[in-house]
JSON list of C-alpha atoms in Angstrom, two decimals:
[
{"chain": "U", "resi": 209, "resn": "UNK", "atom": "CA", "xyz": [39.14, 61.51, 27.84]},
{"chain": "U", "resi": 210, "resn": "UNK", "atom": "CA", "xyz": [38.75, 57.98, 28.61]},
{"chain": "U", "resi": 211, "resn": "UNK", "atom": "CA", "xyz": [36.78, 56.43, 31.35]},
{"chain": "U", "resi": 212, "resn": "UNK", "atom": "CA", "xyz": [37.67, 53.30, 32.51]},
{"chain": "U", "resi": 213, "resn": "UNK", "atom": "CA", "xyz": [34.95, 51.06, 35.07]},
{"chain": "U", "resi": 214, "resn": "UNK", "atom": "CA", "xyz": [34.07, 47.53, 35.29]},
{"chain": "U", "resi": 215, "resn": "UNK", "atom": "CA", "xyz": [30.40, 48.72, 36.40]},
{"chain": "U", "resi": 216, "resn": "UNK", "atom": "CA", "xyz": [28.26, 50.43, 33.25]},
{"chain": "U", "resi": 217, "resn": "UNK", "atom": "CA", "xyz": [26.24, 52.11, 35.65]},
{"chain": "U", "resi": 218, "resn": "UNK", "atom": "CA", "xyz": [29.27, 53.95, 36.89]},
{"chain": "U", "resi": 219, "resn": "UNK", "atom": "CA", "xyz": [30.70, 54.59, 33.38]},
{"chain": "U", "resi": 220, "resn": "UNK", "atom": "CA", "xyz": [27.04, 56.43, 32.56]},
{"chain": "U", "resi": 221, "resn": "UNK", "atom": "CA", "xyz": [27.17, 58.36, 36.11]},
{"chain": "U", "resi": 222, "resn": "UNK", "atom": "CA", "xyz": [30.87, 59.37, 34.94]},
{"chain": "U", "resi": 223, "resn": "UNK", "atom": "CA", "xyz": [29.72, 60.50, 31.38]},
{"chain": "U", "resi": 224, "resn": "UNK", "atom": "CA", "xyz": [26.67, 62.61, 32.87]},
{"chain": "U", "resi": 225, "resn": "UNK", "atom": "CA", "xyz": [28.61, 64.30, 35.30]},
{"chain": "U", "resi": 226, "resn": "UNK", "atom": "CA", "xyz": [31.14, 65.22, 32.62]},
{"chain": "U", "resi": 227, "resn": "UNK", "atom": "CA", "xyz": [28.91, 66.30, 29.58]},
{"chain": "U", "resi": 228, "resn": "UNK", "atom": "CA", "xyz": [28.80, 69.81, 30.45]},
{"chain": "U", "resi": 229, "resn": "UNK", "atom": "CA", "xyz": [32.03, 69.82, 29.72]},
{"chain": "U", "resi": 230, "resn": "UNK", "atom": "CA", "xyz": [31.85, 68.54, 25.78]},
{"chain": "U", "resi": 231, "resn": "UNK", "atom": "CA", "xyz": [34.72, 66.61, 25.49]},
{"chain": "U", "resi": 232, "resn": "UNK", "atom": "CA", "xyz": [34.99, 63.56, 23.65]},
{"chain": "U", "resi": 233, "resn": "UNK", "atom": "CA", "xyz": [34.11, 60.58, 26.22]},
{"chain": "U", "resi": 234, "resn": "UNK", "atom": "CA", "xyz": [35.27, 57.05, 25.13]},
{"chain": "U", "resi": 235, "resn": "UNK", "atom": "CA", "xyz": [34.56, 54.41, 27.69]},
{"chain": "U", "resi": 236, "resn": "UNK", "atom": "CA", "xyz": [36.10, 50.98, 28.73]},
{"chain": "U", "resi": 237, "resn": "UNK", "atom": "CA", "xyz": [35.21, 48.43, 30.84]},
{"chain": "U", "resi": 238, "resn": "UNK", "atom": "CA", "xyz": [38.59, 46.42, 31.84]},
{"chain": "U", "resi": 239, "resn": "UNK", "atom": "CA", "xyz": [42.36, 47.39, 31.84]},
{"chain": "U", "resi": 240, "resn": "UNK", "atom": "CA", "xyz": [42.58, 45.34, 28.72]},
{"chain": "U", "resi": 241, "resn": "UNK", "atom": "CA", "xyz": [40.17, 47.41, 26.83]},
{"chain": "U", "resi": 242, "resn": "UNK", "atom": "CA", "xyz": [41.61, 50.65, 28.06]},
{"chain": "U", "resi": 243, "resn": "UNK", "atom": "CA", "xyz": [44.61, 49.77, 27.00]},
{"chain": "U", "resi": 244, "resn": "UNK", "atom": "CA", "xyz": [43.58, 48.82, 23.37]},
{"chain": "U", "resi": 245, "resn": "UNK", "atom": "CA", "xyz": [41.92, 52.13, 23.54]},
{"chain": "U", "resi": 246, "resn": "UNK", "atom": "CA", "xyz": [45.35, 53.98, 24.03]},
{"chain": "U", "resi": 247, "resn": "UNK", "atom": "CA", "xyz": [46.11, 52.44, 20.87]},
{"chain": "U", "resi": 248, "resn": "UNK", "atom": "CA", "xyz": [43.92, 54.21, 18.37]},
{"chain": "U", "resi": 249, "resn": "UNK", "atom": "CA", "xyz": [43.68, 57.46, 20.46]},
{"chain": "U", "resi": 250, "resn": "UNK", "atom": "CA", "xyz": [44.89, 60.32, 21.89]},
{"chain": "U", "resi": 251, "resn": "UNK", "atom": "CA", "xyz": [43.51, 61.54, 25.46]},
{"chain": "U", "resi": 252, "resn": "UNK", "atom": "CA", "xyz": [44.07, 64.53, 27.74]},
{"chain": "U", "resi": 253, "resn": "UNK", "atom": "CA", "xyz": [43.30, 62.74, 30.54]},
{"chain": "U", "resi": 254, "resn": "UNK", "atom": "CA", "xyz": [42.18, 58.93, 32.60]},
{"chain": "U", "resi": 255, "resn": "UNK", "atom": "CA", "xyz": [39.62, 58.13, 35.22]},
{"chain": "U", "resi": 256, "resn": "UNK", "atom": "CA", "xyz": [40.43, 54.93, 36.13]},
{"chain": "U", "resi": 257, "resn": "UNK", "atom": "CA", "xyz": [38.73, 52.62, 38.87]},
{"chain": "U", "resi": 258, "resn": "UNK", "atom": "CA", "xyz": [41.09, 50.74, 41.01]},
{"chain": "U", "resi": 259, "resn": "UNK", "atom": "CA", "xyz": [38.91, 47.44, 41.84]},
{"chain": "U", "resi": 260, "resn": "UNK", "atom": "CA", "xyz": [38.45, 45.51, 38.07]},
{"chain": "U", "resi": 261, "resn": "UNK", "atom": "CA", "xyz": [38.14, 41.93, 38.02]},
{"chain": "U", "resi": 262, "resn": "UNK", "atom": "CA", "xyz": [41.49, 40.20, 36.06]},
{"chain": "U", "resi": 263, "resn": "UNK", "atom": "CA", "xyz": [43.63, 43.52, 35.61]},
{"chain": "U", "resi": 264, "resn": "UNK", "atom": "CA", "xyz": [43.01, 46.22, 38.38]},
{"chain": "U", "resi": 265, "resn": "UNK", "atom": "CA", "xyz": [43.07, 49.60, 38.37]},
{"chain": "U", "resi": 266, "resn": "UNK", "atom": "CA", "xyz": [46.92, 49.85, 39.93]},
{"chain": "U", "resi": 267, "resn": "UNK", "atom": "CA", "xyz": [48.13, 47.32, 36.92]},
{"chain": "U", "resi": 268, "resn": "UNK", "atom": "CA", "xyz": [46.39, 49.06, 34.52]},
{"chain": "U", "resi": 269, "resn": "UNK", "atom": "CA", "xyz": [48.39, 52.43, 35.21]},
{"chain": "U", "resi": 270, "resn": "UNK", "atom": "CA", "xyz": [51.89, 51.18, 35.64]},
{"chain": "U", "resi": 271, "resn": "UNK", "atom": "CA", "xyz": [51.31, 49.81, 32.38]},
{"chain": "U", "resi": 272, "resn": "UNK", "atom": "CA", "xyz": [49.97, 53.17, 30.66]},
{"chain": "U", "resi": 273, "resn": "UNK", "atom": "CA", "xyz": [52.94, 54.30, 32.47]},
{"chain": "U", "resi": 274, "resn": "UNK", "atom": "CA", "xyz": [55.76, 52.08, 30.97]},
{"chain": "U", "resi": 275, "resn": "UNK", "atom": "CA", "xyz": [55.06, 53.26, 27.37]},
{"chain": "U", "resi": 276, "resn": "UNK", "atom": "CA", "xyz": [56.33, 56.37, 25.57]},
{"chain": "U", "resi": 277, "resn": "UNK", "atom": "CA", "xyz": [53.14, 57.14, 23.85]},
{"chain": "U", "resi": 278, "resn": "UNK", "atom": "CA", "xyz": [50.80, 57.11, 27.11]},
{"chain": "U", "resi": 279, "resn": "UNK", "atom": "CA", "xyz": [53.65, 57.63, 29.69]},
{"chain": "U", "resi": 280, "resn": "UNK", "atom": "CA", "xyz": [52.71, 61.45, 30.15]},
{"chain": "U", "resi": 281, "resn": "UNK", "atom": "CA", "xyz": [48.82, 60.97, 30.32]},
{"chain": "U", "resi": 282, "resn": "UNK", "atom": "CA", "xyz": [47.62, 62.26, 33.80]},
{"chain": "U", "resi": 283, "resn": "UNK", "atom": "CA", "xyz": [45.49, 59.25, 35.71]},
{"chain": "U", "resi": 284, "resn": "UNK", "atom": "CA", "xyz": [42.92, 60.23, 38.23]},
{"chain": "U", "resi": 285, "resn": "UNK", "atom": "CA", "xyz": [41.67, 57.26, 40.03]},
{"chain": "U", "resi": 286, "resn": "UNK", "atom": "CA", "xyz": [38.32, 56.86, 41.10]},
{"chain": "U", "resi": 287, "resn": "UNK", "atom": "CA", "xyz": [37.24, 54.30, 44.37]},
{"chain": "U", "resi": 288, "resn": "UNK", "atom": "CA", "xyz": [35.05, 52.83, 46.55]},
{"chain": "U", "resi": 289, "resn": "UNK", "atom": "CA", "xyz": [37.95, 51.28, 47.94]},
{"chain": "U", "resi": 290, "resn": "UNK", "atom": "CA", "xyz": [39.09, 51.68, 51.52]},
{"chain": "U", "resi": 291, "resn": "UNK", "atom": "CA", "xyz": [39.96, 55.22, 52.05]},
{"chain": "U", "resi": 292, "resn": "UNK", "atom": "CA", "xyz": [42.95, 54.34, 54.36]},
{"chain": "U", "resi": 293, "resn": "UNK", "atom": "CA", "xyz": [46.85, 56.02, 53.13]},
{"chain": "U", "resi": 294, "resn": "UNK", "atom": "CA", "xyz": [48.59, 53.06, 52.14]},
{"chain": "U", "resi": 295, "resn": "UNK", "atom": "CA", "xyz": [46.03, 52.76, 48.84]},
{"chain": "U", "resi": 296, "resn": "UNK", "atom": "CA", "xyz": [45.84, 56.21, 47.79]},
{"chain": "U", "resi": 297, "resn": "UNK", "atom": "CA", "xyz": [50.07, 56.23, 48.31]},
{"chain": "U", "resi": 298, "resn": "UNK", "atom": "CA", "xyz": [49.53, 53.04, 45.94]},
{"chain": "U", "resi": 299, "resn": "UNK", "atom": "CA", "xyz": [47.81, 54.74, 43.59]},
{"chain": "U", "resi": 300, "resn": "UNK", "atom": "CA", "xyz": [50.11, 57.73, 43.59]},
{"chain": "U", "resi": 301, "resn": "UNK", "atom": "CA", "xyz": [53.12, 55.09, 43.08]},
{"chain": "U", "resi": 302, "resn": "UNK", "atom": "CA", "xyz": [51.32, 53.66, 40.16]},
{"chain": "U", "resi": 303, "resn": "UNK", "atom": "CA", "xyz": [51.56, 57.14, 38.88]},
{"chain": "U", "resi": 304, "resn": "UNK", "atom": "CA", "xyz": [48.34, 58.45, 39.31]},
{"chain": "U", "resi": 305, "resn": "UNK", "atom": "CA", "xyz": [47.96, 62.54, 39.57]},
{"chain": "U", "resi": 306, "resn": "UNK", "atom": "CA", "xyz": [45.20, 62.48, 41.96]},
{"chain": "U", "resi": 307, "resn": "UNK", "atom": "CA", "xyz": [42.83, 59.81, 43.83]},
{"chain": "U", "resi": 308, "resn": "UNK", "atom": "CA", "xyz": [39.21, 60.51, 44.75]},
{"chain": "U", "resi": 309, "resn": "UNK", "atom": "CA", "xyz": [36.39, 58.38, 46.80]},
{"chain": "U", "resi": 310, "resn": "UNK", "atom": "CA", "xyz": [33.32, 57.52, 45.90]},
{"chain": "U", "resi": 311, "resn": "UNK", "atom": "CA", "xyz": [31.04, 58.84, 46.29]},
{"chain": "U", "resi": 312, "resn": "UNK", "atom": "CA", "xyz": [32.90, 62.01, 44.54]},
{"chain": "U", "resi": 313, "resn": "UNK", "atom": "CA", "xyz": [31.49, 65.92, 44.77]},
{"chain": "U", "resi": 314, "resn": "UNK", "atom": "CA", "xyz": [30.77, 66.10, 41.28]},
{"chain": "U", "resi": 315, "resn": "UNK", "atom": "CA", "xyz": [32.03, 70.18, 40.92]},
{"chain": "U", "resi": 316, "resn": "UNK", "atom": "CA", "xyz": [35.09, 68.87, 42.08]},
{"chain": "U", "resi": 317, "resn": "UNK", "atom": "CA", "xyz": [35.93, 66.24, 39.53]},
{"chain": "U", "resi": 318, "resn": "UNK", "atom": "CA", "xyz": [34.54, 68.88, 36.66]},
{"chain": "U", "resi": 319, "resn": "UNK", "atom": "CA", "xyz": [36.78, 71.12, 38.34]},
{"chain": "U", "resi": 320, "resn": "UNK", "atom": "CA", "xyz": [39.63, 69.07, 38.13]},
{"chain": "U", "resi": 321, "resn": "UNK", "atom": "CA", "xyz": [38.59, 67.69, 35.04]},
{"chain": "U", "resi": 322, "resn": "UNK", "atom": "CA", "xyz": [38.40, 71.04, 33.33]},
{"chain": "U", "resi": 323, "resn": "UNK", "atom": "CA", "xyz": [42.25, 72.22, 34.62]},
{"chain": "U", "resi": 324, "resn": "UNK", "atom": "CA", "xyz": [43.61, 69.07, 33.14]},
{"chain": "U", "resi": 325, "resn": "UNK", "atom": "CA", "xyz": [42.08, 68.88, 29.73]},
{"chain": "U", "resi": 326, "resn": "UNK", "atom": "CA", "xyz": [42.97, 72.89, 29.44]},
{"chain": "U", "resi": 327, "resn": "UNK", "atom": "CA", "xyz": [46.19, 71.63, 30.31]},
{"chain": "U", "resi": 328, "resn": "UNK", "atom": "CA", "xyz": [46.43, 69.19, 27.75]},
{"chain": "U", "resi": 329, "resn": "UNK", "atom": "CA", "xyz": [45.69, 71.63, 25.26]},
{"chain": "U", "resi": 330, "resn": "UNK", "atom": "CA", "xyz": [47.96, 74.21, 25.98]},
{"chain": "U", "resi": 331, "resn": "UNK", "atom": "CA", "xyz": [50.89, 71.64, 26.14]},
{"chain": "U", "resi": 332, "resn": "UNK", "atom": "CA", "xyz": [49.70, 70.35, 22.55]},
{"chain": "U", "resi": 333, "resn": "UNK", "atom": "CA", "xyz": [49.36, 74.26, 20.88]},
{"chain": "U", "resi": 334, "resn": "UNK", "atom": "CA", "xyz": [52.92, 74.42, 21.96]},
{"chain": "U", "resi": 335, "resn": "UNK", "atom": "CA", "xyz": [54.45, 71.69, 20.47]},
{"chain": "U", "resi": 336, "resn": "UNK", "atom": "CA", "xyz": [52.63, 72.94, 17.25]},
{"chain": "U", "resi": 337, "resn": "UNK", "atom": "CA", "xyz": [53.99, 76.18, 17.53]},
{"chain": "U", "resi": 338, "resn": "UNK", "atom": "CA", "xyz": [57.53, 74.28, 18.35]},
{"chain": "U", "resi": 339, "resn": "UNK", "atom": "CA", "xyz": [57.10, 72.71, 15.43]},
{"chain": "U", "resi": 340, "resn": "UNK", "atom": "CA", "xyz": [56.20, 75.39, 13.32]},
{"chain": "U", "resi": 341, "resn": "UNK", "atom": "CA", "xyz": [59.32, 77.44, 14.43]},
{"chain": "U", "resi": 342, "resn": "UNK", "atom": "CA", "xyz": [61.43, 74.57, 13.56]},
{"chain": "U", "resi": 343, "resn": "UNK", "atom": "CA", "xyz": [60.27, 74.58, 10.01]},
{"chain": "U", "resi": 344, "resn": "UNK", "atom": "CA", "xyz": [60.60, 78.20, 9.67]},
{"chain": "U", "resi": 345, "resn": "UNK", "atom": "CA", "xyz": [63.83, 78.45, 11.28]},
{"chain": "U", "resi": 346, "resn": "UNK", "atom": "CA", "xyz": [65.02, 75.13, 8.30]},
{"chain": "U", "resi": 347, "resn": "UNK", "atom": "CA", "xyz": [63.06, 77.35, 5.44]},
{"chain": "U", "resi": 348, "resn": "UNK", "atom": "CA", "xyz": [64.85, 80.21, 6.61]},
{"chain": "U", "resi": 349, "resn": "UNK", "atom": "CA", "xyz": [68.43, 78.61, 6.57]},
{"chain": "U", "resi": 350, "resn": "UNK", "atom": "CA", "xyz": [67.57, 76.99, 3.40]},
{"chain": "U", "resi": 351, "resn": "UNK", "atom": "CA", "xyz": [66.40, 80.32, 1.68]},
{"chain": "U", "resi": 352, "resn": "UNK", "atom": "CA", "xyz": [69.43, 82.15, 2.95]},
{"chain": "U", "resi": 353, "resn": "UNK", "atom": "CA", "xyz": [71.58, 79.37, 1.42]},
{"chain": "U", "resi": 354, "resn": "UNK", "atom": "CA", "xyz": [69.90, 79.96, -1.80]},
{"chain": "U", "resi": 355, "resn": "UNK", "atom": "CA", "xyz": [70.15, 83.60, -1.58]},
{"chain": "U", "resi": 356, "resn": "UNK", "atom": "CA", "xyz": [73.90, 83.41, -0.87]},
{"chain": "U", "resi": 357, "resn": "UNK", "atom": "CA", "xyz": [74.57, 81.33, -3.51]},
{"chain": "U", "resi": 358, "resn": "UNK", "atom": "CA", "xyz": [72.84, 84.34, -5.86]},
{"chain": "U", "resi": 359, "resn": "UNK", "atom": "CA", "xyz": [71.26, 81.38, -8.04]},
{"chain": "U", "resi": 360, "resn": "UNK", "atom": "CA", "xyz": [68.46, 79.96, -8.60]},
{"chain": "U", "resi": 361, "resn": "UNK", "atom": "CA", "xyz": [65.07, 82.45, -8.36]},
{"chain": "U", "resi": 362, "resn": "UNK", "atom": "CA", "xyz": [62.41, 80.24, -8.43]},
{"chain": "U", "resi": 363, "resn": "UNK", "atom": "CA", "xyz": [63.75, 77.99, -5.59]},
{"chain": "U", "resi": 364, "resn": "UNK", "atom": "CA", "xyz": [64.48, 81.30, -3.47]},
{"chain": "U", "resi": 365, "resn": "UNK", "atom": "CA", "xyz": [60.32, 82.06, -4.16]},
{"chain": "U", "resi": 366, "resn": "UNK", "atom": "CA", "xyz": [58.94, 79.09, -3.39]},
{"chain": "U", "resi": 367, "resn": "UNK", "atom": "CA", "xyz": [60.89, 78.98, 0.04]},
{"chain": "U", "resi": 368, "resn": "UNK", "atom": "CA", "xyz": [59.45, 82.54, 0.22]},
{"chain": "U", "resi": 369, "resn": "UNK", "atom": "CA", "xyz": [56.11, 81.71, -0.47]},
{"chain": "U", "resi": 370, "resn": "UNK", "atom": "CA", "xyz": [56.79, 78.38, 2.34]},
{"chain": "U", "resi": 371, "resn": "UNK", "atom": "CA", "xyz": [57.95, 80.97, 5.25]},
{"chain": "U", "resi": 372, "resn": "UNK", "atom": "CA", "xyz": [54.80, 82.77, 4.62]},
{"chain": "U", "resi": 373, "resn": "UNK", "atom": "CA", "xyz": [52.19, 80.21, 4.74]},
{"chain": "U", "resi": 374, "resn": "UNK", "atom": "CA", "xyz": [54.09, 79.12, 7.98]},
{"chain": "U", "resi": 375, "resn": "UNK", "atom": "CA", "xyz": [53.85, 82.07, 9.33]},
{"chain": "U", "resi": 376, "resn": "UNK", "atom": "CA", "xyz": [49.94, 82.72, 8.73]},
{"chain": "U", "resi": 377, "resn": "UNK", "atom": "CA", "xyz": [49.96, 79.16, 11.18]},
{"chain": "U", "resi": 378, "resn": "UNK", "atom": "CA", "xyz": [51.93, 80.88, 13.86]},
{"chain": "U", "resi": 379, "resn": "UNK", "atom": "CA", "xyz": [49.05, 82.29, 16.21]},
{"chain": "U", "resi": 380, "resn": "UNK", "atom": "CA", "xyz": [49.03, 86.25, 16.38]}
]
């Protein structure tokens, strides 16, 4: 998860209030650096501040936004900014999933928190088992190819012996 602040002291409140959750925290303290983070890592989920000097909070998520890789990364900004519409609806434009005020109930963001990251890892076990089917399903066309063409016996094993470690991935 990564936790984006201008204000340290807000970055360590963040990280307390989330430990008892033991994911892997990595913090920034700009847009730039957030983005450099996106880089190097894969995250479940963003709690981004809107008011950063140089590259705000808005900026920063229309430009996680306009890239493939990070596109599809759910943003939950985090304010002491006016609490009036027109900057939530701002947020929300910049494609933000949710937008709380500070100061936050700090069940609530755990609880929100916690739905996203499970989430995140349901959509990733099922693109592995997407993927895993896909290879099984080429193994399998590939074996009955060999099969058909009655030649060829230590080819047809080995594709044997492939289907069956792919299948001891699939989960029961």
């Amino acid at each position: 998860m990564l936790l984006v602040d201008d204000r340290p002291e807000n970055l360590l409140a963040l990280e307390a209030v989330l430990a008892p959750l033991n994911q892997n925290l990595v913090t920034a303290e700009s847009g730039e650096e957030a983005l450099k983070h996106l880089l190097d890592h894969e995250f479940a989920l963003i709690l981004l501040d809107v008011q950063m000097p140089g590259m705000d909070g808005f900026e920063t998520a229309l430009q996680i936004k306009e890239r493939p890789k990070t596109k599809d990364i759910p943003i939950i900004f985090i304010t002491a900014i006016s609490q009036e519409p027109h900057h939530a609806l701002r947020g929300y434009s910049a494609g933000a999933v949710d937008y709380l005020f500070k100061p936050f109930d700090p069940w609530a963001l755990r609880t929100k928190v916690g739905v996203f990251t499970e989430l995140h890892n349901k959509t990733r076990k099922l693109q592995r088992q997407t993927e895993i089917g896909k290879r099984v399903e080429d193994t399998a066309a590939r074996l009955r190819a060999v099969l058909d063409g009655g030649t060829n016996a230590d080819e047809a094993s080995a594709l044997a012996a492939e289907l069956e470690e792919l299948s001891k991935q699939l989960p029961r």
